[in-house]
C-alpha positions as a printed Julia matrix, in Angstrom:
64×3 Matrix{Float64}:
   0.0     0.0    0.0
   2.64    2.45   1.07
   6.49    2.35  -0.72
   8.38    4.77   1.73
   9.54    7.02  -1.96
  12.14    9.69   0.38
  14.05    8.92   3.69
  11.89   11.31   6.45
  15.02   12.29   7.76
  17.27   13.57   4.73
  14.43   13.82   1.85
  16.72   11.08  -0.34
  14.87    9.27  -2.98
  14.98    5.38  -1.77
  11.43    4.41  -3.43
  13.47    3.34  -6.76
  15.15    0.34  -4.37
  12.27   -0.92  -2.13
  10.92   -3.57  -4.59
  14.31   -5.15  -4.73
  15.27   -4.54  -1.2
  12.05   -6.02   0.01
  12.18   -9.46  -2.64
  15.62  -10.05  -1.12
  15.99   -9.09   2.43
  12.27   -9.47   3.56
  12.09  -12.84   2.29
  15.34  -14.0    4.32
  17.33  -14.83   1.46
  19.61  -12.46   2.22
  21.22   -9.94   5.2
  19.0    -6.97   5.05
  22.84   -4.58   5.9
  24.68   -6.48   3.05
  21.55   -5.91   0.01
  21.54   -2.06   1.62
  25.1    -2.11   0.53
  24.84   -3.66  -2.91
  22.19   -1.11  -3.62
  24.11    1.74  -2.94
  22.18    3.19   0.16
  25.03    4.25   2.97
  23.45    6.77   4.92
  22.34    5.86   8.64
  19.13    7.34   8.13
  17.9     6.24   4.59
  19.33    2.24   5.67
  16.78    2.86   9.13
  13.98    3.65   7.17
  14.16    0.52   5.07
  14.58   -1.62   6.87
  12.01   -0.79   9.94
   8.92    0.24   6.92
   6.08   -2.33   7.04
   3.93   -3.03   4.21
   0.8    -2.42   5.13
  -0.57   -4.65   2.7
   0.72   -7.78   4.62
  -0.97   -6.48   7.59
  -4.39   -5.6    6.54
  -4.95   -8.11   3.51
  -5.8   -11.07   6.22
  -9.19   -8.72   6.89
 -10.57   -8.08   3.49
């Protein structure tokens, strides 16, 4: 429902690697730090607010 598109913190764009981000380190394929640092995103702030976003489609889906 919600892609987090900017960090709150810094305003950097980090929408364009949430789909990727989420297939690999959600799924617990991989270590959420090490895909953050493949894709390029080093700043404290931006690296939070990936990996701490929920989908709220996971969460509300069960209730349709």
């Amino acid at each position: 429902m919600m892609i987090p598109v900017r960090c709150f913190t810094c305003g950097t764009v980090i929408g364009e690697h949430w789909e990727e981000f989420k297939a690999r380190a959600r799924e617990g394929e991989e270590d959420p730090g090490e895909v953050l640092d493949e894709l390029g995103v080093d700043r404290h702030c931006c690296r939070r607010m990936m990996i701490s976003h929920t989908d709220l489609v996971d969460v509300v889906s069960p209730y349709q």
